PDB file of N, CA and C in Angstrom:
ATOM      1  N   THR A 219     -10.981  17.600  -8.757  1.00  0.00           N
ATOM      2  CA  THR A 219     -11.272  18.832  -8.048  1.00  0.00           C
ATOM      3  C   THR A 219     -11.856  18.558  -6.663  1.00  0.00           C
ATOM      4  N   GLN A 220     -12.525  17.435  -6.540  1.00  0.00           N
ATOM      5  CA  GLN A 220     -13.145  17.133  -5.246  1.00  0.00           C
ATOM      6  C   GLN A 220     -12.091  16.971  -4.151  1.00  0.00           C
ATOM      7  N   THR A 221     -10.989  16.287  -4.458  1.00  0.00           N
ATOM      8  CA  THR A 221      -9.959  16.112  -3.420  1.00  0.00           C
ATOM      9  C   THR A 221      -9.365  17.448  -3.005  1.00  0.00           C
ATOM     10  N   ALA A 222      -9.229  18.385  -3.945  1.00  0.00           N
ATOM     11  CA  ALA A 222      -8.718  19.719  -3.601  1.00  0.00           C
ATOM     12  C   ALA A 222      -9.707  20.460  -2.725  1.00  0.00           C
ATOM     13  N   GLN A 223     -10.979  20.369  -3.058  1.00  0.00           N
ATOM     14  CA  GLN A 223     -12.003  21.044  -2.259  1.00  0.00           C
ATOM     15  C   GLN A 223     -12.061  20.482  -0.844  1.00  0.00           C
ATOM     16  N   GLU A 224     -11.769  19.195  -0.716  1.00  0.00           N
ATOM     17  CA  GLU A 224     -11.788  18.557   0.603  1.00  0.00           C
ATOM     18  C   GLU A 224     -10.461  18.694   1.334  1.00  0.00           C
ATOM     19  N   GLY A 225      -9.455  19.301   0.684  1.00  0.00           N
ATOM     20  CA  GLY A 225      -8.144  19.451   1.295  1.00  0.00           C
ATOM     21  C   GLY A 225      -7.354  18.150   1.351  1.00  0.00           C
ATOM     22  N   LYS A 226      -7.700  17.187   0.499  1.00  0.00           N
ATOM     23  CA  LYS A 226      -7.044  15.877   0.500  1.00  0.00           C
ATOM     24  C   LYS A 226      -6.197  15.654  -0.755  1.00  0.00           C
ATOM     25  N   HIS A 227      -5.902  16.731  -1.480  1.00  0.00           N
ATOM     26  CA  HIS A 227      -5.192  16.597  -2.744  1.00  0.00           C
ATOM     27  C   HIS A 227      -3.771  16.058  -2.573  1.00  0.00           C
ATOM     28  N   GLN A 228      -3.089  16.444  -1.507  1.00  0.00           N
ATOM     29  CA  GLN A 228      -1.726  15.936  -1.289  1.00  0.00           C
ATOM     30  C   GLN A 228      -1.748  14.439  -1.000  1.00  0.00           C
ATOM     31  N   GLU A 229      -2.734  13.986  -0.247  1.00  0.00           N
ATOM     32  CA  GLU A 229      -2.869  12.556   0.026  1.00  0.00           C
ATOM     33  C   GLU A 229      -3.081  11.772  -1.266  1.00  0.00           C
ATOM     34  N   ALA A 230      -3.719  12.424  -2.252  1.00  0.00           N
ATOM     35  CA  ALA A 230      -4.009  11.768  -3.533  1.00  0.00           C
ATOM     36  C   ALA A 230      -2.833  11.875  -4.508  1.00  0.00           C
ATOM     37  N   GLY A 231      -1.740  12.527  -4.066  1.00  0.00           N
ATOM     38  CA  GLY A 231      -0.544  12.611  -4.911  1.00  0.00           C
ATOM     39  C   GLY A 231      -0.399  13.902  -5.685  1.00  0.00           C
ATOM     40  N   PHE A 232      -1.270  14.878  -5.427  1.00  0.00           N
ATOM     41  CA  PHE A 232      -1.180  16.150  -6.131  1.00  0.00           C
ATOM     42  C   PHE A 232      -0.327  17.143  -5.344  1.00  0.00           C
ATOM     43  N   SER A 233       0.279  18.055  -6.066  1.00  0.00           N
ATOM     44  CA  SER A 233       1.119  19.073  -5.470  1.00  0.00           C
ATOM     45  C   SER A 233       0.291  20.063  -4.658  1.00  0.00           C
ATOM     46  N   ASN A 234       0.915  20.683  -3.683  1.00  0.00           N
ATOM     47  CA  ASN A 234       0.276  21.752  -2.922  1.00  0.00           C
ATOM     48  C   ASN A 234       0.666  23.112  -3.488  1.00  0.00           C
ATOM     49  N   SER A 235       1.397  23.098  -4.594  1.00  0.00           N
ATOM     50  CA  SER A 235       1.895  24.322  -5.211  1.00  0.00           C
ATOM     51  C   SER A 235       1.058  24.684  -6.437  1.00  0.00           C
ATOM     52  N   ALA A 236       0.610  25.933  -6.499  1.00  0.00           N
ATOM     53  CA  ALA A 236      -0.136  26.385  -7.681  1.00  0.00           C
ATOM     54  C   ALA A 236       0.753  26.281  -8.914  1.00  0.00           C
ATOM     55  N   TYR A 237       2.033  26.617  -8.772  1.00  0.00           N
ATOM     56  CA  TYR A 237       2.970  26.510  -9.895  1.00  0.00           C
ATOM     57  C   TYR A 237       3.072  25.058 -10.364  1.00  0.00           C
ATOM     58  N   GLY A 238       3.242  24.147  -9.422  1.00  0.00           N
ATOM     59  CA  GLY A 238       3.355  22.731  -9.773  1.00  0.00           C
ATOM     60  C   GLY A 238       2.110  22.213 -10.467  1.00  0.00           C
ATOM     61  N   MET A 239       0.960  22.607  -9.991  1.00  0.00           N
ATOM     62  CA  MET A 239      -0.286  22.163 -10.612  1.00  0.00           C
ATOM     63  C   MET A 239      -0.467  22.788 -11.990  1.00  0.00           C
ATOM     64  N   SER A 240       0.044  24.015 -12.184  1.00  0.00           N
ATOM     65  CA  SER A 240      -0.057  24.613 -13.515  1.00  0.00           C
ATOM     66  C   SER A 240       0.767  23.823 -14.520  1.00  0.00           C
ATOM     67  N   LYS A 241       1.860  23.229 -14.081  1.00  0.00           N
ATOM     68  CA  LYS A 241       2.690  22.404 -14.969  1.00  0.00           C
ATOM     69  C   LYS A 241       1.969  21.108 -15.340  1.00  0.00           C
ATOM     70  N   VAL A 242       1.166  20.586 -14.426  1.00  0.00           N
ATOM     71  CA  VAL A 242       0.336  19.421 -14.750  1.00  0.00           C
ATOM     72  C   VAL A 242      -0.633  19.808 -15.869  1.00  0.00           C
ATOM     73  N   GLY A 243      -1.211  20.996 -15.760  1.00  0.00           N
ATOM     74  CA  GLY A 243      -2.132  21.477 -16.795  1.00  0.00           C
ATOM     75  C   GLY A 243      -1.454  21.646 -18.143  1.00  0.00           C
ATOM     76  N   VAL A 244      -0.236  22.173 -18.144  1.00  0.00           N
ATOM     77  CA  VAL A 244       0.509  22.352 -19.393  1.00  0.00           C
ATOM     78  C   VAL A 244       0.782  20.999 -20.045  1.00  0.00           C
ATOM     79  N   THR A 245       1.169  20.025 -19.252  1.00  0.00           N
ATOM     80  CA  THR A 245       1.454  18.696 -19.789  1.00  0.00           C
ATOM     81  C   THR A 245       0.191  18.054 -20.344  1.00  0.00           C
ATOM     82  N   ALA A 246      -0.907  18.176 -19.628  1.00  0.00           N
ATOM     83  CA  ALA A 246      -2.177  17.625 -20.115  1.00  0.00           C
ATOM     84  C   ALA A 246      -2.593  18.313 -21.408  1.00  0.00           C
ATOM     85  N   MET A 247      -2.396  19.621 -21.476  1.00  0.00           N
ATOM     86  CA  MET A 247      -2.761  20.356 -22.687  1.00  0.00           C
ATOM     87  C   MET A 247      -1.925  19.913 -23.876  1.00  0.00           C
ATOM     88  N   ALA A 248      -0.649  19.624 -23.674  1.00  0.00           N
ATOM     89  CA  ALA A 248       0.196  19.144 -24.766  1.00  0.00           C
ATOM     90  C   ALA A 248      -0.354  17.836 -25.327  1.00  0.00           C
ATOM     91  N   ARG A 249      -0.791  16.970 -24.459  1.00  0.00           N
ATOM     92  CA  ARG A 249      -1.351  15.684 -24.901  1.00  0.00           C
ATOM     93  C   ARG A 249      -2.640  15.900 -25.700  1.00  0.00           C
ATOM     94  N   ILE A 250      -3.489  16.798 -25.209  1.00  0.00           N
ATOM     95  CA  ILE A 250      -4.752  17.092 -25.887  1.00  0.00           C
ATOM     96  C   ILE A 250      -4.489  17.752 -27.247  1.00  0.00           C
ATOM     97  N   GLN A 251      -3.594  18.724 -27.281  1.00  0.00           N
ATOM     98  CA  GLN A 251      -3.275  19.408 -28.538  1.00  0.00           C
ATOM     99  C   GLN A 251      -2.695  18.435 -29.561  1.00  0.00           C
ATOM    100  N   GLN A 252      -1.836  17.530 -29.113  1.00  0.00           N
ATOM    101  CA  GLN A 252      -1.233  16.598 -30.054  1.00  0.00           C
ATOM    102  C   GLN A 252      -2.291  15.698 -30.671  1.00  0.00           C
ATOM    103  N   ARG A 253      -3.273  15.286 -29.900  1.00  0.00           N
ATOM    104  CA  ARG A 253      -4.355  14.464 -30.472  1.00  0.00           C
ATOM    105  C   ARG A 253      -5.058  15.212 -31.606  1.00  0.00           C
ATOM    106  N   ALA A 254      -5.280  16.504 -31.410  1.00  0.00           N
ATOM    107  CA  ALA A 254      -5.901  17.320 -32.469  1.00  0.00           C
ATOM    108  C   ALA A 254      -4.953  17.439 -33.666  1.00  0.00           C
ATOM    109  N   PHE A 255      -3.671  17.657 -33.412  1.00  0.00           N
ATOM    110  CA  PHE A 255      -2.695  17.769 -34.496  1.00  0.00           C
ATOM    111  C   PHE A 255      -2.584  16.470 -35.282  1.00  0.00           C
ATOM    112  N   ASP A 256      -2.729  15.341 -34.614  1.00  0.00           N
ATOM    113  CA  ASP A 256      -2.643  14.050 -35.295  1.00  0.00           C
ATOM    114  C   ASP A 256      -3.736  13.885 -36.348  1.00  0.00           C
ATOM    115  N   LYS A 257      -4.834  14.598 -36.194  1.00  0.00           N
ATOM    116  CA  LYS A 257      -5.940  14.529 -37.155  1.00  0.00           C
ATOM    117  C   LYS A 257      -5.783  15.548 -38.283  1.00  0.00           C
ATOM    118  N   ASP A 258      -4.823  16.438 -38.179  1.00  0.00           N
ATOM    119  CA  ASP A 258      -4.587  17.486 -39.156  1.00  0.00           C
ATOM    120  C   ASP A 258      -3.752  16.923 -40.308  1.00  0.00           C
ATOM    121  N   SER A 259      -4.054  17.313 -41.514  1.00  0.00           N
ATOM    122  CA  SER A 259      -3.340  16.775 -42.680  1.00  0.00           C
ATOM    123  C   SER A 259      -1.955  17.402 -42.879  1.00  0.00           C
ATOM    124  N   ARG A 260      -1.680  18.526 -42.230  1.00  0.00           N
ATOM    125  CA  ARG A 260      -0.361  19.145 -42.388  1.00  0.00           C
ATOM    126  C   ARG A 260       0.693  18.300 -41.681  1.00  0.00           C
ATOM    127  N   PRO A 261       1.852  18.136 -42.321  1.00  0.00           N
ATOM    128  CA  PRO A 261       2.895  17.300 -41.709  1.00  0.00           C
ATOM    129  C   PRO A 261       3.629  18.024 -40.574  1.00  0.00           C
ATOM    130  N   ASP A 262       4.169  17.240 -39.702  1.00  0.00           N
ATOM    131  CA  ASP A 262       5.105  17.717 -38.684  1.00  0.00           C
ATOM    132  C   ASP A 262       4.543  18.738 -37.707  1.00  0.00           C
ATOM    133  N   LEU A 263       3.286  18.584 -37.327  1.00  0.00           N
ATOM    134  CA  LEU A 263       2.734  19.395 -36.244  1.00  0.00           C
ATOM    135  C   LEU A 263       2.961  18.621 -34.957  1.00  0.00           C
ATOM    136  N   ILE A 264       3.842  19.137 -34.130  1.00  0.00           N
ATOM    137  CA  ILE A 264       4.222  18.428 -32.909  1.00  0.00           C
ATOM    138  C   ILE A 264       4.185  19.397 -31.735  1.00  0.00           C
ATOM    139  N   VAL A 265       3.621  18.929 -30.632  1.00  0.00           N
ATOM    140  CA  VAL A 265       3.659  19.698 -29.389  1.00  0.00           C
ATOM    141  C   VAL A 265       4.059  18.742 -28.267  1.00  0.00           C
ATOM    142  N   ASN A 266       4.966  19.180 -27.454  1.00  0.00           N
ATOM    143  CA  ASN A 266       5.405  18.436 -26.272  1.00  0.00           C
ATOM    144  C   ASN A 266       5.498  19.398 -25.109  1.00  0.00           C
ATOM    145  N   ALA A 267       5.490  18.877 -23.920  1.00  0.00           N
ATOM    146  CA  ALA A 267       5.748  19.669 -22.720  1.00  0.00           C
ATOM    147  C   ALA A 267       7.133  19.283 -22.221  1.00  0.00           C
ATOM    148  N   CYS A 268       7.826  20.224 -21.619  1.00  0.00           N
ATOM    149  CA  CYS A 268       9.147  19.871 -21.102  1.00  0.00           C
ATOM    150  C   CYS A 268       9.457  20.636 -19.823  1.00  0.00           C
ATOM    151  N   CYS A 269      10.353  20.056 -19.067  1.00  0.00           N
ATOM    152  CA  CYS A 269      10.820  20.656 -17.825  1.00  0.00           C
ATOM    153  C   CYS A 269      12.303  20.948 -17.968  1.00  0.00           C
ATOM    154  N   PRO A 270      12.720  22.185 -17.772  1.00  0.00           N
ATOM    155  CA  PRO A 270      14.141  22.498 -17.875  1.00  0.00           C
ATOM    156  C   PRO A 270      14.949  22.039 -16.669  1.00  0.00           C
ATOM    157  N   GLY A 271      14.268  21.701 -15.592  1.00  0.00           N
ATOM    158  CA  GLY A 271      14.961  21.322 -14.363  1.00  0.00           C
ATOM    159  C   GLY A 271      15.053  22.505 -13.415  1.00  0.00           C
ATOM    160  N   TYR A 272      15.775  22.317 -12.346  1.00  0.00           N
ATOM    161  CA  TYR A 272      15.910  23.330 -11.297  1.00  0.00           C
ATOM    162  C   TYR A 272      17.084  24.236 -11.675  1.00  0.00           C
ATOM    163  N   VAL A 273      16.756  25.349 -12.329  1.00  0.00           N
ATOM    164  CA  VAL A 273      17.756  26.230 -12.935  1.00  0.00           C
ATOM    165  C   VAL A 273      18.050  27.419 -12.022  1.00  0.00           C
ATOM    166  N   ASP A 274      19.285  27.801 -11.985  1.00  0.00           N
ATOM    167  CA  ASP A 274      19.758  28.940 -11.195  1.00  0.00           C
ATOM    168  C   ASP A 274      19.291  30.243 -11.849  1.00  0.00           C
ATOM    169  N   THR A 275      18.119  30.719 -11.416  1.00  0.00           N
ATOM    170  CA  THR A 275      17.542  31.950 -11.950  1.00  0.00           C
ATOM    171  C   THR A 275      16.947  32.763 -10.804  1.00  0.00           C
ATOM    172  N   ASP A 276      16.468  33.955 -11.123  1.00  0.00           N
ATOM    173  CA  ASP A 276      15.778  34.760 -10.117  1.00  0.00           C
ATOM    174  C   ASP A 276      14.578  34.004  -9.548  1.00  0.00           C
ATOM    175  N   MET A 277      13.882  33.246 -10.420  1.00  0.00           N
ATOM    176  CA  MET A 277      12.679  32.530  -9.977  1.00  0.00           C
ATOM    177  C   MET A 277      12.983  31.520  -8.873  1.00  0.00           C
ATOM    178  N   THR A 278      14.172  30.927  -8.901  1.00  0.00           N
ATOM    179  CA  THR A 278      14.548  29.950  -7.871  1.00  0.00           C
ATOM    180  C   THR A 278      15.402  30.582  -6.777  1.00  0.00           C
ATOM    181  N   SER A 279      15.429  31.907  -6.747  1.00  0.00           N
ATOM    182  CA  SER A 279      16.288  32.641  -5.795  1.00  0.00           C
ATOM    183  C   SER A 279      17.740  32.168  -5.906  1.00  0.00           C
ATOM    184  N   HIS A 280      18.100  31.794  -7.121  1.00  0.00           N
ATOM    185  CA  HIS A 280      19.460  31.328  -7.445  1.00  0.00           C
ATOM    186  C   HIS A 280      19.885  30.119  -6.621  1.00  0.00           C
ATOM    187  N   LYS A 281      18.900  29.269  -6.316  1.00  0.00           N
ATOM    188  CA  LYS A 281      19.191  28.019  -5.603  1.00  0.00           C
ATOM    189  C   LYS A 281      19.229  26.829  -6.549  1.00  0.00           C
ATOM    190  N   GLY A 282      18.890  27.051  -7.831  1.00  0.00           N
ATOM    191  CA  GLY A 282      18.875  25.964  -8.804  1.00  0.00           C
ATOM    192  C   GLY A 282      20.250  25.355  -8.992  1.00  0.00           C
ATOM    193  N   THR A 283      20.246  24.084  -9.349  1.00  0.00           N
ATOM    194  CA  THR A 283      21.506  23.347  -9.513  1.00  0.00           C
ATOM    195  C   THR A 283      21.998  23.336 -10.957  1.00  0.00           C
ATOM    196  N   LYS A 284      21.185  23.837 -11.888  1.00  0.00           N
ATOM    197  CA  LYS A 284      21.585  23.860 -13.296  1.00  0.00           C
ATOM    198  C   LYS A 284      21.881  25.288 -13.733  1.00  0.00           C
ATOM    199  N   THR A 285      22.812  25.407 -14.666  1.00  0.00           N
ATOM    200  CA  THR A 285      23.039  26.708 -15.297  1.00  0.00           C
ATOM    201  C   THR A 285      21.909  26.968 -16.283  1.00  0.00           C
ATOM    202  N   ILE A 286      21.806  28.194 -16.740  1.00  0.00           N
ATOM    203  CA  ILE A 286      20.792  28.528 -17.734  1.00  0.00           C
ATOM    204  C   ILE A 286      21.019  27.702 -18.999  1.00  0.00           C
ATOM    205  N   ASP A 287      22.260  27.550 -19.422  1.00  0.00           N
ATOM    206  CA  ASP A 287      22.555  26.742 -20.609  1.00  0.00           C
ATOM    207  C   ASP A 287      22.112  25.294 -20.413  1.00  0.00           C
ATOM    208  N   GLN A 288      22.358  24.731 -19.256  1.00  0.00           N
ATOM    209  CA  GLN A 288      21.926  23.353 -18.987  1.00  0.00           C
ATOM    210  C   GLN A 288      20.405  23.257 -18.977  1.00  0.00           C
ATOM    211  N   GLY A 289      19.739  24.253 -18.421  1.00  0.00           N
ATOM    212  CA  GLY A 289      18.287  24.266 -18.383  1.00  0.00           C
ATOM    213  C   GLY A 289      17.666  24.391 -19.773  1.00  0.00           C
ATOM    214  N   ALA A 290      18.398  24.972 -20.698  1.00  0.00           N
ATOM    215  CA  ALA A 290      17.890  25.140 -22.068  1.00  0.00           C
ATOM    216  C   ALA A 290      18.010  23.871 -22.905  1.00  0.00           C
ATOM    217  N   GLU A 291      18.792  22.902 -22.468  1.00  0.00           N
ATOM    218  CA  GLU A 291      19.064  21.723 -23.305  1.00  0.00           C
ATOM    219  C   GLU A 291      17.791  20.961 -23.691  1.00  0.00           C
ATOM    220  N   THR A 292      16.930  20.652 -22.753  1.00  0.00           N
ATOM    221  CA  THR A 292      15.719  19.884 -23.074  1.00  0.00           C
ATOM    222  C   THR A 292      14.750  20.689 -23.935  1.00  0.00           C
ATOM    223  N   PRO A 293      14.458  21.967 -23.622  1.00  0.00           N
ATOM    224  CA  PRO A 293      13.568  22.732 -24.502  1.00  0.00           C
ATOM    225  C   PRO A 293      14.123  22.881 -25.925  1.00  0.00           C
ATOM    226  N   VAL A 294      15.427  23.080 -26.050  1.00  0.00           N
ATOM    227  CA  VAL A 294      16.022  23.196 -27.387  1.00  0.00           C
ATOM    228  C   VAL A 294      15.911  21.865 -28.125  1.00  0.00           C
ATOM    229  N   MET A 295      16.174  20.771 -27.430  1.00  0.00           N
ATOM    230  CA  MET A 295      16.037  19.454 -28.048  1.00  0.00           C
ATOM    231  C   MET A 295      14.605  19.257 -28.552  1.00  0.00           C
ATOM    232  N   ALA A 296      13.631  19.647 -27.744  1.00  0.00           N
ATOM    233  CA  ALA A 296      12.223  19.511 -28.142  1.00  0.00           C
ATOM    234  C   ALA A 296      11.909  20.376 -29.359  1.00  0.00           C
ATOM    235  N   ALA A 297      12.497  21.558 -29.414  1.00  0.00           N
ATOM    236  CA  ALA A 297      12.253  22.462 -30.542  1.00  0.00           C
ATOM    237  C   ALA A 297      12.897  21.971 -31.834  1.00  0.00           C
ATOM    238  N   LEU A 298      13.929  21.158 -31.721  1.00  0.00           N
ATOM    239  CA  LEU A 298      14.674  20.708 -32.900  1.00  0.00           C
ATOM    240  C   LEU A 298      14.356  19.271 -33.309  1.00  0.00           C
ATOM    241  N   ILE A 299      13.200  18.769 -32.930  1.00  0.00           N
ATOM    242  CA  ILE A 299      12.797  17.430 -33.368  1.00  0.00           C
ATOM    243  C   ILE A 299      12.763  17.440 -34.894  1.00  0.00           C
ATOM    244  N   PRO A 300      13.425  16.480 -35.525  1.00  0.00           N
ATOM    245  CA  PRO A 300      13.541  16.513 -36.984  1.00  0.00           C
ATOM    246  C   PRO A 300      12.212  16.274 -37.705  1.00  0.00           C
ATOM    247  N   ALA A 301      12.175  16.712 -38.950  1.00  0.00           N
ATOM    248  CA  ALA A 301      11.004  16.492 -39.801  1.00  0.00           C
ATOM    249  C   ALA A 301      10.697  15.000 -39.888  1.00  0.00           C
ATOM    250  N   ASN A 302       9.421  14.702 -40.020  1.00  0.00           N
ATOM    251  CA  ASN A 302       8.931  13.329 -40.168  1.00  0.00           C
ATOM    252  C   ASN A 302       9.146  12.462 -38.928  1.00  0.00           C
ATOM    253  N   ALA A 303       9.406  13.068 -37.800  1.00  0.00           N
ATOM    254  CA  ALA A 303       9.567  12.292 -36.560  1.00  0.00           C
ATOM    255  C   ALA A 303       8.216  11.712 -36.148  1.00  0.00           C
ATOM    256  N   THR A 304       8.251  10.510 -35.640  1.00  0.00           N
ATOM    257  CA  THR A 304       7.013   9.893 -35.146  1.00  0.00           C
ATOM    258  C   THR A 304       6.916   9.994 -33.633  1.00  0.00           C
ATOM    259  N   SER A 305       8.001  10.372 -32.993  1.00  0.00           N
ATOM    260  CA  SER A 305       8.033  10.490 -31.545  1.00  0.00           C
ATOM    261  C   SER A 305       9.191  11.405 -31.164  1.00  0.00           C
ATOM    262  N   PRO A 306       9.082  12.146 -30.102  1.00  0.00           N
ATOM    263  CA  PRO A 306       7.959  12.263 -29.180  1.00  0.00           C
ATOM    264  C   PRO A 306       6.896  13.216 -29.721  1.00  0.00           C
ATOM    265  N   LYS A 307       5.680  12.875 -29.456  1.00  0.00           N
ATOM    266  CA  LYS A 307       4.532  13.707 -29.821  1.00  0.00           C
ATOM    267  C   LYS A 307       3.544  13.664 -28.665  1.00  0.00           C
ATOM    268  N   GLY A 308       3.228  14.837 -28.118  1.00  0.00           N
ATOM    269  CA  GLY A 308       2.287  14.904 -27.013  1.00  0.00           C
ATOM    270  C   GLY A 308       2.847  14.312 -25.732  1.00  0.00           C
ATOM    271  N   GLN A 309       4.153  14.389 -25.584  1.00  0.00           N
ATOM    272  CA  GLN A 309       4.818  13.758 -24.447  1.00  0.00           C
ATOM    273  C   GLN A 309       5.379  14.798 -23.482  1.00  0.00           C
ATOM    274  N   PHE A 310       5.833  14.314 -22.349  1.00  0.00           N
ATOM    275  CA  PHE A 310       6.526  15.128 -21.348  1.00  0.00           C
ATOM    276  C   PHE A 310       8.001  14.775 -21.418  1.00  0.00           C
ATOM    277  N   MET A 311       8.842  15.793 -21.524  1.00  0.00           N
ATOM    278  CA  MET A 311      10.286  15.585 -21.642  1.00  0.00           C
ATOM    279  C   MET A 311      11.008  16.279 -20.490  1.00  0.00           C
ATOM    280  N   SER A 312      12.016  15.601 -19.974  1.00  0.00           N
ATOM    281  CA  SER A 312      12.855  16.141 -18.913  1.00  0.00           C
ATOM    282  C   SER A 312      14.212  15.456 -18.998  1.00  0.00           C
ATOM    283  N   GLU A 313      15.263  16.179 -18.690  1.00  0.00           N
ATOM    284  CA  GLU A 313      16.621  15.621 -18.744  1.00  0.00           C
ATOM    285  C   GLU A 313      16.909  15.000 -20.116  1.00  0.00           C
ATOM    286  N   LYS A 314      16.416  15.663 -21.167  1.00  0.00           N
ATOM    287  CA  LYS A 314      16.625  15.249 -22.565  1.00  0.00           C
ATOM    288  C   LYS A 314      16.061  13.863 -22.861  1.00  0.00           C
ATOM    289  N   GLN A 315      15.021  13.471 -22.129  1.00  0.00           N
ATOM    290  CA  GLN A 315      14.373  12.174 -22.332  1.00  0.00           C
ATOM    291  C   GLN A 315      12.869  12.324 -22.212  1.00  0.00           C
ATOM    292  N   VAL A 316      12.166  11.428 -22.892  1.00  0.00           N
ATOM    293  CA  VAL A 316      10.719  11.347 -22.697  1.00  0.00           C
ATOM    294  C   VAL A 316      10.500  10.629 -21.369  1.00  0.00           C
ATOM    295  N   LYS A 317       9.664  11.207 -20.548  1.00  0.00           N
ATOM    296  CA  LYS A 317       9.371  10.645 -19.233  1.00  0.00           C
ATOM    297  C   LYS A 317       7.918  10.184 -19.190  1.00  0.00           C
ATOM    298  N   PRO A 318       7.646   9.103 -18.464  1.00  0.00           N
ATOM    299  CA  PRO A 318       6.251   8.676 -18.342  1.00  0.00           C
ATOM    300  C   PRO A 318       5.441   9.700 -17.570  1.00  0.00           C
ATOM    301  N   TRP A 319       4.219   9.888 -18.002  1.00  0.00           N
ATOM    302  CA  TRP A 319       3.328  10.824 -17.329  1.00  0.00           C
ATOM    303  C   TRP A 319       1.945  10.219 -17.280  1.00  0.00           C
ATOM    304  N   GLN A 320       1.318  10.303 -16.120  1.00  0.00           N
ATOM    305  CA  GLN A 320      -0.010   9.701 -15.955  1.00  0.00           C
ATOM    306  C   GLN A 320      -0.969  10.696 -15.369  1.00  0.00           C
TER     307      GLN A 320
END
């Protein structure tokens, strides 16, 4: 928060977009939630964060390069993780792959 207050957040690698920063929060929350789920005795509690990509919608003023169907592929894949899966859990997914996140 200090770099944002000083106006140096972009130099530190953070987005200047409130939307972009909210996605960082969603990804961090997925990691935190998964840690809690890992301690729960119920099987198959999984949470992941995902990015559909730059989709041609009203939100992108129809400048997105993906169709709505293409944008749905990663979220649907995340929703259909099979029972007893050990991975991905608490991860960030994009382009139908787990991506490193720091």
